[in-house]
Amino acid sequence: MAKDIDDLPKNAANYTALTPLWFLERAATVHPTRVSLLHGSVKYSWRETYQRCRRLASALNNHSVGLGSTGDLSSMTNLKVAVIAPNIPASYEAHFAIPMAGAVINPVNIRLNAQTIAFLLGHSKSSVVMVDQESFTLAEEALKILAESQNPFKPSLLVVIGDRNCDPKTLNYALNRGAIDYEKLLESGDPEFAWKPPEDEWQSIALNYTSGTTSSPKGVVLSHRGAYLMSMSNPIVWGISEGAIYLWTLPMFHCNGWCFTWTLAALCGTNICLRQVTAKAVYSAIAKDGVTHFCAAPVVLNAIVNAPKKDAILPLPRLVHVMTAGAAPPPSVLFSMSEKGFRVTHTYGLSETYGPSTVCAWKPEWDSEPPIKQARLNARQGVRYVGLEGLDVVDPKSMKPVPADGTTMGEIVMRGNVVMKGYLKNPKANEETFANGWFHSGDLAVKHPDGYIEIKDRSKDIIISGGENISSVEVENVMYTHPAILEVSVVARPDERWGESPCAFVTLKPEVDASNEQQLAQDIMKFCKENMPSYWVPKSVLFGPLPKTATGKIQKHLLRSKVKEMGPVKASKL
Amino acid sequence: MAKDIDDLPKNAANYTALTPLWFLERAATVHPTRVSLLHGSVKYSWRETYQRCRRLASALNNHSVGLGSTGDLSSMTNLKVAVIAPNIPASYEAHFAIPMAGAVINPVNIRLNAQTIAFLLGHSKSSVVMVDQESFTLAEEALKILAESQNPFKPSLLVVIGDRNCDPKTLNYALNRGAIDYEKLLESGDPEFAWKPPEDEWQSIALNYTSGTTSSPKGVVLSHRGAYLMSMSNPIVWGISEGAIYLWTLPMFHCNGWCFTWTLAALCGTNICLRQVTAKAVYSAIAKDGVTHFCAAPVVLNAIVNAPKKDAILPLPRLVHVMTAGAAPPPSVLFSMSEKGFRVTHTYGLSETYGPSTVCAWKPEWDSEPPIKQARLNARQGVRYVGLEGLDVVDPKSMKPVPADGTTMGEIVMRGNVVMKGYLKNPKANEETFANGWFHSGDLAVKHPDGYIEIKDRSKDIIISGGENISSVEVENVMYTHPAILEVSVVARPDERWGESPCAFVTLKPEVDASNEQQLAQDIMKFCKENMPSYWVPKSVLFGPLPKTATGKIQKHLLRSKVKEMGPVKASKL
């Protein structure tokens, strides 16, 4: 450090590690009786949530002390606790209690298969596994696969989380198989447990595996510091304020719910849990629970705008704010959401950046634009998030920023305090991803003259046809405006003449007569020809449901495999 | 640091020093054309503000490089720049430009006398002094005193800030005396200056001298880290959001405007400057500039609610949010503000805590209380600010928290990341103030059963009468409800029988007939007897204007001196 104006060192009064854990203690002090969590008939106040978290932290601490003496752990900070559960109160509690015990939370996507979960548990070496009763057999299968693997690892504690909204059979099954009851574990803990903040704010708070659109999941490690800073950034960017009523549509196991788990405690807000996300459940929570805000991937927005009339409770009883990210939202979906009275804030980010890295900050001058233009402006990924210190679109080789011309593509790179510590046990990936002092997102974008960035594709999703780059996202955005299309995904298909050409996978709206697929495909291709450059037009349109990850991302790699099986587009076909 | 789950060190992509300076760069990118600053006919956009700040940073950097070579400075981080100016654009720019140059801003209260300013400049060794044209002769006098002092120190650069809203004579005078014109200095700087964040976030950003209610001002040193964290905390607590239109009633030289200088850049909001704070000017800015938020000491609120009808533009065109702190606001003033349509958020803090440390967080259940009870609830100092990790009311000897009984008094102590680095060159004061790992505020408070704290007095303002503690604030709060009283301050007067007894200094409302002071004093004392314990009742009531600091705090030490001159209350008088 350069010489400063005076020698005034850090001391116990003016410096402590940044951690979002204080938010919970504060919420319990400021609003002890306000509802913290609502889940069906289960309701907790912030005082209760704090007590329950201290109990769990205490119980985990007791457990790890036992482990420590057997040499299984070198210290608490080496303890990883896997949580395999949907958006239920225990998932929320885990985000505080586990780090309060000095351990690291490893939230696991419940829609992964047993094989993948086995890999995750083995890779993370999660000593404690907490499982929702409905996911218990899945976890059991994963643990069996793990035990039989080449490098067997056995968690020392298996906990089952009961949910009175579920069939007691699955809970009893788990208890009979020797799992510890979550509530019993809590009872064994001290509600006054004197938890400590981390010694160093760089200490890890969470280990989130990437959702696996690529073959092997990577373990994204986040710090207390980063989690704190992201939690504080969310409200400033979104305008979500003190006492907000937040609906958990976004899974908490997806990047800790973009850090909104911790943000809600900073806001002393109310968390409305949702075991299963359907348009009906979303509308119902808005109507009866006073929901003011929720986050969701575009696929959920699509379901909301296309909900059957009987499920959609409209008009909305109040303005509902929605943050969307996870994939580029088609302008048509943004337009329909806006028409229904939702105010959508579009953000973009990755697990590696604690959630959102950009926000499409709404400009007052857009207010006077026609709605469809508004939707197009808002479909861009936007500008840097307030907690992120650097973001640019660069030529990945020279690292030179692309011109702000709206056409030159480059890679989105980030740097700053809300970029992950790195991937767990993966030095090669870390070296690549942090090359040249920036985090490399792998996403391709342009920069518009107004400074807003727009994603054109994932590096690997771009279609190169006759030497021209085609953005699969742009082709999809046009196709989404076709009245028969509910969902569409476009991937590269090998092409004898052009190298690659676009191939579209389409799910039709329920009301569409799908008896003549050939005719429909012709209609859609005609529509494409009229609305996009000819070399963008898909050479084939296929119908059926789209494969998705647990977080609703379309699994393009599966579509690509399908396309490979189909073989290349023949030159003669042209 | 304890062993962590993996060895993932900080690198250029995932770690950088926290500093509020990025907010400005971001505002210029996100909202380049939005109005950043409005000051009479002067208007800047965020792009312009950023360019002007880079110019100033560059110019200061050029200057300091010169200084470095003469051995005057060991490094930029040793450069202090004093700013003697009211709430004008240059004061705002200085809060970014000076730290962008790697230097430390030393904002000076323009209402201090030359003697005190001489002390400040000498103590801080501010190499550069920037002065508003209207304060130039004051600064000149201070520099003369400094030059003639025992330890003469001479700033190497004197800059005068012109204001086209002022008489050009004072500007010309300064220029003729050799001061550099602020705009000329900016012109010499590079608008593309490649500023750097601090190497270490602990580096100092500001040096704020305490307002001097006690004899010798102390230099409060703040870090980039703390300034960043406070800037991010303000919006969460207050609900001030993106694009807010903020009126500068609170002086920026008072604790950097409680860090709202930097908060406004994080919000990409609009700053409305105000050279002179009057109720008329406040109402006018609300009416014509779209003001949504302002901060002000209770004395300003008092002026607003007591403004003559011709100055008050009512009803308000929109809900206006007010944050008040700096002294305990009398419930009667809060009540009147609320009646007029202002929503007042009451906070409490010190220069040593970057501004607010507590907020009287409004509870929905208060909505149904009668307005006067609401005002009383809201007059309490409240609960911990979100960015502060520790706050309590303790017995200053045992450091044990007082019971939450609403009656046991203790000292307010704080700890966490928004507590100052320390006092400049004052190891003795630092030792005392940071004793036992807490910052000692010197303020006495009780803790209510709902966890909210309420200040009873500054340690030195408490009146000890016959062994009983009397809170001067509580006596004042009752007296403020008397219809003739505009302002009141109660101090201890030596008392032959009781040791001390309360003595009240009163300013009457303009419309009150003050011809018979004796009668009025009798009336007021009668009112007191009916509304407070008899031992609280002031033994003397004196009329006249109250001496105030530049930030509107009543200078009780001056009243105490006055009272000493009066001599003790005679035992016979009883």
mmCIF file of N, CA, C and O in Angstrom, chain A residues 1 3-6 8 11 13-16 18 22 25-26 30-31 77-78 80 200-204 225 232 363 384 389 415-417 419-421 424-425 434, chain B residues 1 3-6 8 11 13-16 18 22 25-26 30 77-78 80 200-204 225 232 236 363 384 386 389 415-417 419-421 424-425 434:
data_model
loop_
_atom_site.group_PDB
_atom_site.id
_atom_site.type_symbol
_atom_site.label_atom_id
_atom_site.label_comp_id
_atom_site.label_asym_id
_atom_site.label_seq_id
_atom_site.Cartn_x
_atom_site.Cartn_y
_atom_site.Cartn_z
ATOM 1 N N MET A 1 0.845 -1.198 0.000
ATOM 2 C CA MET A 1 0.000 0.000 0.000
ATOM 3 C C MET A 1 0.877 1.244 0.000
ATOM 4 O O MET A 1 1.853 1.335 0.746
ATOM 5 N N LYS A 3 2.052 5.025 0.718
ATOM 6 C CA LYS A 3 2.020 5.723 1.994
ATOM 7 C C LYS A 3 0.730 6.536 2.092
ATOM 8 O O LYS A 3 0.344 7.234 1.177
ATOM 9 N N ASP A 4 0.059 6.399 3.199
ATOM 10 C CA ASP A 4 -1.220 7.078 3.351
ATOM 11 C C ASP A 4 -1.051 8.303 4.241
ATOM 12 O O ASP A 4 0.026 8.569 4.755
ATOM 13 N N ILE A 5 -2.148 9.041 4.394
ATOM 14 C CA ILE A 5 -2.034 10.295 5.120
ATOM 15 C C ILE A 5 -1.745 10.095 6.595
ATOM 16 O O ILE A 5 -1.288 10.991 7.269
ATOM 17 N N ASP A 6 -2.026 8.947 7.103
ATOM 18 C CA ASP A 6 -1.729 8.705 8.508
ATOM 19 C C ASP A 6 -1.681 7.203 8.726
ATOM 20 O O ASP A 6 -2.179 6.430 7.930
ATOM 21 N N LEU A 8 -3.253 4.670 10.380
ATOM 22 C CA LEU A 8 -4.497 4.339 11.079
ATOM 23 C C LEU A 8 -4.890 2.916 10.711
ATOM 24 O O LEU A 8 -5.599 2.692 9.733
ATOM 25 N N ASN A 11 -8.858 -2.018 13.047
ATOM 26 C CA ASN A 11 -9.003 -2.560 14.397
ATOM 27 C C ASN A 11 -10.379 -3.197 14.555
ATOM 28 O O ASN A 11 -11.178 -3.182 13.624
ATOM 29 N N ALA A 13 -12.936 -2.296 15.972
ATOM 30 C CA ALA A 13 -14.090 -1.397 15.904
ATOM 31 C C ALA A 13 -14.397 -0.943 14.480
ATOM 32 O O ALA A 13 -15.531 -0.622 14.172
ATOM 33 N N ASN A 14 -13.361 -0.894 13.618
ATOM 34 C CA ASN A 14 -13.614 -0.292 12.300
ATOM 35 C C ASN A 14 -13.419 -1.223 11.112
ATOM 36 O O ASN A 14 -13.449 -0.787 9.961
ATOM 37 N N TYR A 15 -13.249 -2.489 11.378
ATOM 38 C CA TYR A 15 -13.070 -3.419 10.265
ATOM 39 C C TYR A 15 -13.587 -4.789 10.651
ATOM 40 O O TYR A 15 -13.292 -5.290 11.721
ATOM 41 N N THR A 16 -14.359 -5.367 9.771
ATOM 42 C CA THR A 16 -14.745 -6.768 9.952
ATOM 43 C C THR A 16 -14.968 -7.343 8.564
ATOM 44 O O THR A 16 -15.164 -6.611 7.591
ATOM 45 N N LEU A 18 -16.584 -8.702 5.392
ATOM 46 C CA LEU A 18 -17.901 -8.554 4.770
ATOM 47 C C LEU A 18 -18.553 -9.926 4.660
ATOM 48 O O LEU A 18 -17.926 -10.876 4.201
ATOM 49 N N TRP A 22 -24.773 -11.056 8.488
ATOM 50 C CA TRP A 22 -25.285 -10.029 9.408
ATOM 51 C C TRP A 22 -26.694 -9.583 9.046
ATOM 52 O O TRP A 22 -27.449 -9.126 9.898
ATOM 53 N N GLU A 25 -29.219 -11.467 11.130
ATOM 54 C CA GLU A 25 -29.250 -11.027 12.526
ATOM 55 C C GLU A 25 -29.957 -9.685 12.626
ATOM 56 O O GLU A 25 -30.763 -9.433 13.526
ATOM 57 N N ARG A 26 -29.693 -8.816 11.644
ATOM 58 C CA ARG A 26 -30.324 -7.498 11.643
ATOM 59 C C ARG A 26 -31.837 -7.604 11.398
ATOM 60 O O ARG A 26 -32.628 -6.956 12.076
ATOM 61 N N VAL A 30 -34.634 -5.957 13.684
ATOM 62 C CA VAL A 30 -35.437 -4.846 13.199
ATOM 63 C C VAL A 30 -36.896 -5.251 13.028
ATOM 64 O O VAL A 30 -37.799 -4.519 13.411
ATOM 65 N N HIS A 31 -37.125 -6.405 12.437
ATOM 66 C CA HIS A 31 -38.498 -6.846 12.178
ATOM 67 C C HIS A 31 -38.707 -8.268 12.693
ATOM 68 O O HIS A 31 -38.973 -9.186 11.912
ATOM 69 N N THR A 77 -13.975 -24.851 7.939
ATOM 70 C CA THR A 77 -14.030 -24.197 6.634
ATOM 71 C C THR A 77 -13.837 -25.198 5.508
ATOM 72 O O THR A 77 -13.937 -24.844 4.355
ATOM 73 N N ASN A 78 -13.540 -26.427 5.870
ATOM 74 C CA ASN A 78 -13.431 -27.447 4.844
ATOM 75 C C ASN A 78 -14.711 -28.244 4.702
ATOM 76 O O ASN A 78 -14.829 -29.107 3.852
ATOM 77 N N LYS A 80 -18.245 -29.073 3.560
ATOM 78 C CA LYS A 80 -19.223 -28.699 2.538
ATOM 79 C C LYS A 80 -20.533 -29.407 2.864
ATOM 80 O O LYS A 80 -20.531 -30.581 3.227
ATOM 81 N N ASP A 200 -11.863 -14.095 7.348
ATOM 82 C CA ASP A 200 -11.431 -13.378 6.154
ATOM 83 C C ASP A 200 -12.595 -13.389 5.172
ATOM 84 O O ASP A 200 -13.205 -14.430 4.948
ATOM 85 N N GLU A 201 -12.920 -12.248 4.594
ATOM 86 C CA GLU A 201 -14.090 -12.184 3.708
ATOM 87 C C GLU A 201 -13.880 -12.917 2.391
ATOM 88 O O GLU A 201 -14.844 -13.145 1.655
ATOM 89 N N TRP A 202 -12.651 -13.299 2.113
ATOM 90 C CA TRP A 202 -12.367 -14.094 0.907
ATOM 91 C C TRP A 202 -12.771 -15.560 1.108
ATOM 92 O O TRP A 202 -12.825 -16.344 0.164
ATOM 93 N N GLN A 203 -13.054 -15.907 2.348
ATOM 94 C CA GLN A 203 -13.452 -17.275 2.654
ATOM 95 C C GLN A 203 -14.668 -17.675 1.810
ATOM 96 O O GLN A 203 -15.528 -16.854 1.515
ATOM 97 N N SER A 204 -14.737 -18.940 1.466
ATOM 98 C CA SER A 204 -15.816 -19.408 0.581
ATOM 99 C C SER A 204 -17.136 -19.508 1.332
ATOM 100 O O SER A 204 -17.180 -19.934 2.479
ATOM 101 N N ARG A 225 -17.339 -12.115 0.688
ATOM 102 C CA ARG A 225 -17.242 -10.741 0.186
ATOM 103 C C ARG A 225 -18.118 -10.536 -1.049
ATOM 104 O O ARG A 225 -18.922 -9.607 -1.117
ATOM 105 N N MET A 232 -26.047 -6.481 -1.971
ATOM 106 C CA MET A 232 -26.270 -5.042 -1.846
ATOM 107 C C MET A 232 -26.523 -4.395 -3.209
ATOM 108 O O MET A 232 -27.132 -3.323 -3.291
ATOM 109 N N LYS A 363 -34.627 3.555 -19.812
ATOM 110 C CA LYS A 363 -34.425 5.002 -19.961
ATOM 111 C C LYS A 363 -35.769 5.700 -20.077
ATOM 112 O O LYS A 363 -36.633 5.232 -20.832
ATOM 113 N N ARG A 384 -23.413 -2.414 -17.353
ATOM 114 C CA ARG A 384 -22.774 -3.041 -16.190
ATOM 115 C C ARG A 384 -23.622 -2.910 -14.912
ATOM 116 O O ARG A 384 -24.171 -1.861 -14.627
ATOM 117 N N GLU A 389 -17.067 -4.047 -11.328
ATOM 118 C CA GLU A 389 -16.198 -2.917 -11.650
ATOM 119 C C GLU A 389 -15.784 -2.853 -13.108
ATOM 120 O O GLU A 389 -15.345 -1.803 -13.576
ATOM 121 N N ARG A 415 -14.720 -8.135 -14.935
ATOM 122 C CA ARG A 415 -13.794 -8.220 -13.808
ATOM 123 C C ARG A 415 -14.294 -7.356 -12.657
ATOM 124 O O ARG A 415 -15.010 -6.378 -12.874
ATOM 125 N N GLY A 416 -13.940 -7.774 -11.467
ATOM 126 C CA GLY A 416 -14.370 -7.026 -10.301
ATOM 127 C C GLY A 416 -14.734 -7.947 -9.157
ATOM 128 O O GLY A 416 -14.478 -9.165 -9.202
ATOM 129 N N ASN A 417 -15.342 -7.357 -8.149
ATOM 130 C CA ASN A 417 -15.560 -8.079 -6.900
ATOM 131 C C ASN A 417 -16.714 -9.071 -6.924
ATOM 132 O O ASN A 417 -16.871 -9.837 -5.988
ATOM 133 N N VAL A 419 -17.014 -11.397 -9.299
ATOM 134 C CA VAL A 419 -16.584 -12.491 -10.169
ATOM 135 C C VAL A 419 -16.098 -13.594 -9.237
ATOM 136 O O VAL A 419 -15.454 -13.310 -8.219
ATOM 137 N N MET A 420 -16.452 -14.820 -9.537
ATOM 138 C CA MET A 420 -16.126 -15.975 -8.672
ATOM 139 C C MET A 420 -14.642 -16.059 -8.291
ATOM 140 O O MET A 420 -13.782 -15.524 -8.978
ATOM 141 N N LYS A 421 -14.380 -16.777 -7.206
ATOM 142 C CA LYS A 421 -13.001 -17.078 -6.830
ATOM 143 C C LYS A 421 -12.346 -17.969 -7.870
ATOM 144 O O LYS A 421 -11.148 -17.865 -8.142
ATOM 145 N N LEU A 424 -13.602 -25.044 -8.595
ATOM 146 C CA LEU A 424 -12.995 -25.939 -7.609
ATOM 147 C C LEU A 424 -12.166 -27.026 -8.291
ATOM 148 O O LEU A 424 -12.651 -27.694 -9.208
ATOM 149 N N LYS A 425 -10.965 -27.175 -7.833
ATOM 150 C CA LYS A 425 -10.063 -28.229 -8.324
ATOM 151 C C LYS A 425 -10.036 -28.302 -9.849
ATOM 152 O O LYS A 425 -10.287 -29.359 -10.435
ATOM 153 N N PHE A 434 -9.639 -17.033 -16.635
ATOM 154 C CA PHE A 434 -9.114 -15.769 -16.095
ATOM 155 C C PHE A 434 -7.972 -15.209 -16.949
ATOM 156 O O PHE A 434 -7.194 -14.377 -16.471
ATOM 157 N N MET B 1 -5.701 -16.884 7.686
ATOM 158 C CA MET B 1 -6.998 -17.387 7.212
ATOM 159 C C MET B 1 -7.049 -18.901 7.395
ATOM 160 O O MET B 1 -6.096 -19.605 7.099
ATOM 161 N N LYS B 3 -7.971 -22.764 6.763
ATOM 162 C CA LYS B 3 -7.868 -23.508 5.517
ATOM 163 C C LYS B 3 -9.218 -23.489 4.811
ATOM 164 O O LYS B 3 -10.251 -23.735 5.413
ATOM 165 N N ASP B 4 -9.184 -23.189 3.530
ATOM 166 C CA ASP B 4 -10.431 -23.069 2.792
ATOM 167 C C ASP B 4 -10.621 -24.287 1.904
ATOM 168 O O ASP B 4 -9.769 -25.160 1.835
ATOM 169 N N ILE B 5 -11.769 -24.323 1.226
ATOM 170 C CA ILE B 5 -12.075 -25.515 0.446
ATOM 171 C C ILE B 5 -11.168 -25.686 -0.753
ATOM 172 O O ILE B 5 -11.048 -26.758 -1.300
ATOM 173 N N ASP B 6 -10.546 -24.634 -1.174
ATOM 174 C CA ASP B 6 -9.627 -24.755 -2.296
ATOM 175 C C ASP B 6 -8.691 -23.561 -2.276
ATOM 176 O O ASP B 6 -8.955 -22.553 -1.645
ATOM 177 N N LEU B 8 -7.835 -20.795 -4.097
ATOM 178 C CA LEU B 8 -8.284 -19.942 -5.202
ATOM 179 C C LEU B 8 -7.955 -18.500 -4.856
ATOM 180 O O LEU B 8 -8.753 -17.806 -4.229
ATOM 181 N N ASN B 11 -7.287 -12.531 -7.970
ATOM 182 C CA ASN B 11 -6.551 -12.176 -9.178
ATOM 183 C C ASN B 11 -7.163 -10.917 -9.791
ATOM 184 O O ASN B 11 -8.136 -10.380 -9.256
ATOM 185 N N ALA B 13 -8.981 -10.464 -12.206
ATOM 186 C CA ALA B 13 -10.342 -10.584 -12.720
ATOM 187 C C ALA B 13 -11.386 -10.619 -11.608
ATOM 188 O O ALA B 13 -12.525 -10.245 -11.824
ATOM 189 N N ASN B 14 -10.999 -11.102 -10.415
ATOM 190 C CA ASN B 14 -12.038 -11.309 -9.404
ATOM 191 C C ASN B 14 -11.860 -10.481 -8.128
ATOM 192 O O ASN B 14 -12.582 -10.702 -7.139
ATOM 193 N N TYR B 15 -10.946 -9.563 -8.149
ATOM 194 C CA TYR B 15 -10.759 -8.744 -6.954
ATOM 195 C C TYR B 15 -10.246 -7.371 -7.336
ATOM 196 O O TYR B 15 -9.321 -7.236 -8.125
ATOM 197 N N THR B 16 -10.856 -6.357 -6.763
ATOM 198 C CA THR B 16 -10.322 -5.009 -6.909
ATOM 199 C C THR B 16 -10.726 -4.227 -5.669
ATOM 200 O O THR B 16 -11.658 -4.612 -4.968
ATOM 201 N N LEU B 18 -12.455 -1.840 -3.269
ATOM 202 C CA LEU B 18 -13.751 -1.174 -3.248
ATOM 203 C C LEU B 18 -13.530 0.329 -3.236
ATOM 204 O O LEU B 18 -12.733 0.841 -2.448
ATOM 205 N N TRP B 22 -16.013 4.160 -9.073
ATOM 206 C CA TRP B 22 -16.569 3.470 -10.240
ATOM 207 C C TRP B 22 -18.004 3.910 -10.530
ATOM 208 O O TRP B 22 -18.470 3.815 -11.657
ATOM 209 N N GLU B 25 -18.017 6.571 -13.199
ATOM 210 C CA GLU B 25 -17.715 6.053 -14.535
ATOM 211 C C GLU B 25 -18.926 5.310 -15.077
ATOM 212 O O GLU B 25 -19.288 5.433 -16.243
ATOM 213 N N ARG B 26 -19.594 4.569 -14.191
ATOM 214 C CA ARG B 26 -20.775 3.807 -14.603
ATOM 215 C C ARG B 26 -21.933 4.743 -14.975
ATOM 216 O O ARG B 26 -22.601 4.546 -15.995
ATOM 217 N N VAL B 30 -23.972 4.596 -18.366
ATOM 218 C CA VAL B 30 -25.366 4.163 -18.391
ATOM 219 C C VAL B 30 -26.293 5.310 -18.779
ATOM 220 O O VAL B 30 -27.199 5.141 -19.580
ATOM 221 N N THR B 77 -0.819 9.867 -2.501
ATOM 222 C CA THR B 77 -1.735 9.516 -1.420
ATOM 223 C C THR B 77 -1.506 10.385 -0.199
ATOM 224 O O THR B 77 -2.238 10.295 0.764
ATOM 225 N N ASN B 78 -0.480 11.202 -0.262
ATOM 226 C CA ASN B 78 -0.260 12.117 0.844
ATOM 227 C C ASN B 78 -0.822 13.501 0.551
ATOM 228 O O ASN B 78 -0.784 14.382 1.390
ATOM 229 N N LYS B 80 -3.427 16.247 0.277
ATOM 230 C CA LYS B 80 -4.764 16.588 0.766
ATOM 231 C C LYS B 80 -5.226 17.837 0.036
ATOM 232 O O LYS B 80 -4.447 18.771 -0.149
ATOM 233 N N ASP B 200 -5.287 -0.133 -2.484
ATOM 234 C CA ASP B 200 -5.826 -0.820 -1.310
ATOM 235 C C ASP B 200 -7.072 -0.060 -0.881
ATOM 236 O O ASP B 200 -7.054 1.165 -0.784
ATOM 237 N N GLU B 201 -8.154 -0.772 -0.635
ATOM 238 C CA GLU B 201 -9.405 -0.085 -0.309
ATOM 239 C C GLU B 201 -9.386 0.589 1.056
ATOM 240 O O GLU B 201 -10.268 1.390 1.359
ATOM 241 N N TRP B 202 -8.389 0.276 1.851
ATOM 242 C CA TRP B 202 -8.232 0.933 3.158
ATOM 243 C C TRP B 202 -7.661 2.346 3.006
ATOM 244 O O TRP B 202 -7.657 3.144 3.936
ATOM 245 N N GLN B 203 -7.163 2.626 1.807
ATOM 246 C CA GLN B 203 -6.594 3.948 1.538
ATOM 247 C C GLN B 203 -7.622 5.044 1.861
ATOM 248 O O GLN B 203 -8.820 4.850 1.678
ATOM 249 N N SER B 204 -7.129 6.177 2.314
ATOM 250 C CA SER B 204 -8.034 7.246 2.742
ATOM 251 C C SER B 204 -8.654 7.956 1.547
ATOM 252 O O SER B 204 -7.998 8.183 0.541
ATOM 253 N N ARG B 225 -13.057 1.989 1.127
ATOM 254 C CA ARG B 225 -13.930 0.857 1.449
ATOM 255 C C ARG B 225 -15.189 1.309 2.192
ATOM 256 O O ARG B 225 -16.311 0.986 1.816
ATOM 257 N N MET B 232 -23.619 2.330 -0.652
ATOM 258 C CA MET B 232 -24.511 1.238 -1.039
ATOM 259 C C MET B 232 -25.594 1.002 0.023
ATOM 260 O O MET B 232 -26.654 0.450 -0.287
ATOM 261 N N ILE B 236 -30.665 1.243 0.397
ATOM 262 C CA ILE B 236 -31.400 0.096 0.942
ATOM 263 C C ILE B 236 -32.225 0.531 2.138
ATOM 264 O O ILE B 236 -33.375 0.134 2.310
ATOM 265 N N LYS B 363 -42.528 0.832 10.834
ATOM 266 C CA LYS B 363 -43.221 -0.462 10.864
ATOM 267 C C LYS B 363 -44.643 -0.301 10.335
ATOM 268 O O LYS B 363 -45.338 0.644 10.729
ATOM 269 N N ARG B 384 -30.012 -0.570 13.849
ATOM 270 C CA ARG B 384 -28.744 -0.533 13.125
ATOM 271 C C ARG B 384 -28.932 -0.343 11.616
ATOM 272 O O ARG B 384 -29.796 -0.946 11.005
ATOM 273 N N VAL B 386 -27.945 -0.861 7.736
ATOM 274 C CA VAL B 386 -27.647 -2.159 7.126
ATOM 275 C C VAL B 386 -26.147 -2.380 6.890
ATOM 276 O O VAL B 386 -25.674 -3.505 6.943
ATOM 277 N N GLU B 389 -22.031 -3.376 11.131
ATOM 278 C CA GLU B 389 -22.127 -4.743 11.627
ATOM 279 C C GLU B 389 -22.435 -4.840 13.117
ATOM 280 O O GLU B 389 -22.869 -5.895 13.590
ATOM 281 N N ARG B 415 -19.528 -0.791 15.873
ATOM 282 C CA ARG B 415 -18.360 -1.364 15.223
ATOM 283 C C ARG B 415 -18.737 -1.948 13.873
ATOM 284 O O ARG B 415 -19.877 -2.353 13.663
ATOM 285 N N GLY B 416 -17.761 -1.947 12.981
ATOM 286 C CA GLY B 416 -18.014 -2.484 11.650
ATOM 287 C C GLY B 416 -17.337 -1.662 10.578
ATOM 288 O O GLY B 416 -16.513 -0.779 10.869
ATOM 289 N N ASN B 417 -17.698 -1.940 9.354
ATOM 290 C CA ASN B 417 -16.969 -1.380 8.223
ATOM 291 C C ASN B 417 -17.302 0.069 7.908
ATOM 292 O O ASN B 417 -16.642 0.677 7.074
ATOM 293 N N VAL B 419 -17.227 2.460 10.222
ATOM 294 C CA VAL B 419 -16.670 3.245 11.322
ATOM 295 C C VAL B 419 -15.332 3.789 10.799
ATOM 296 O O VAL B 419 -14.601 3.078 10.110
ATOM 297 N N MET B 420 -15.054 5.040 11.098
ATOM 298 C CA MET B 420 -13.841 5.710 10.583
ATOM 299 C C MET B 420 -12.551 4.933 10.841
ATOM 300 O O MET B 420 -12.471 4.107 11.743
ATOM 301 N N LYS B 421 -11.523 5.247 10.056
ATOM 302 C CA LYS B 421 -10.180 4.702 10.301
ATOM 303 C C LYS B 421 -9.635 5.222 11.622
ATOM 304 O O LYS B 421 -8.930 4.519 12.332
ATOM 305 N N LEU B 424 -7.043 11.884 12.667
ATOM 306 C CA LEU B 424 -5.709 12.173 12.126
ATOM 307 C C LEU B 424 -4.783 12.707 13.224
ATOM 308 O O LEU B 424 -5.151 13.643 13.943
ATOM 309 N N LYS B 425 -3.632 12.108 13.297
ATOM 310 C CA LYS B 425 -2.585 12.572 14.230
ATOM 311 C C LYS B 425 -3.132 12.802 15.648
ATOM 312 O O LYS B 425 -2.960 13.877 16.220
ATOM 313 N N PHE B 434 -11.635 4.070 20.544
ATOM 314 C CA PHE B 434 -11.719 2.672 20.107
ATOM 315 C C PHE B 434 -11.517 1.688 21.265
ATOM 316 O O PHE B 434 -11.205 0.513 21.038
#
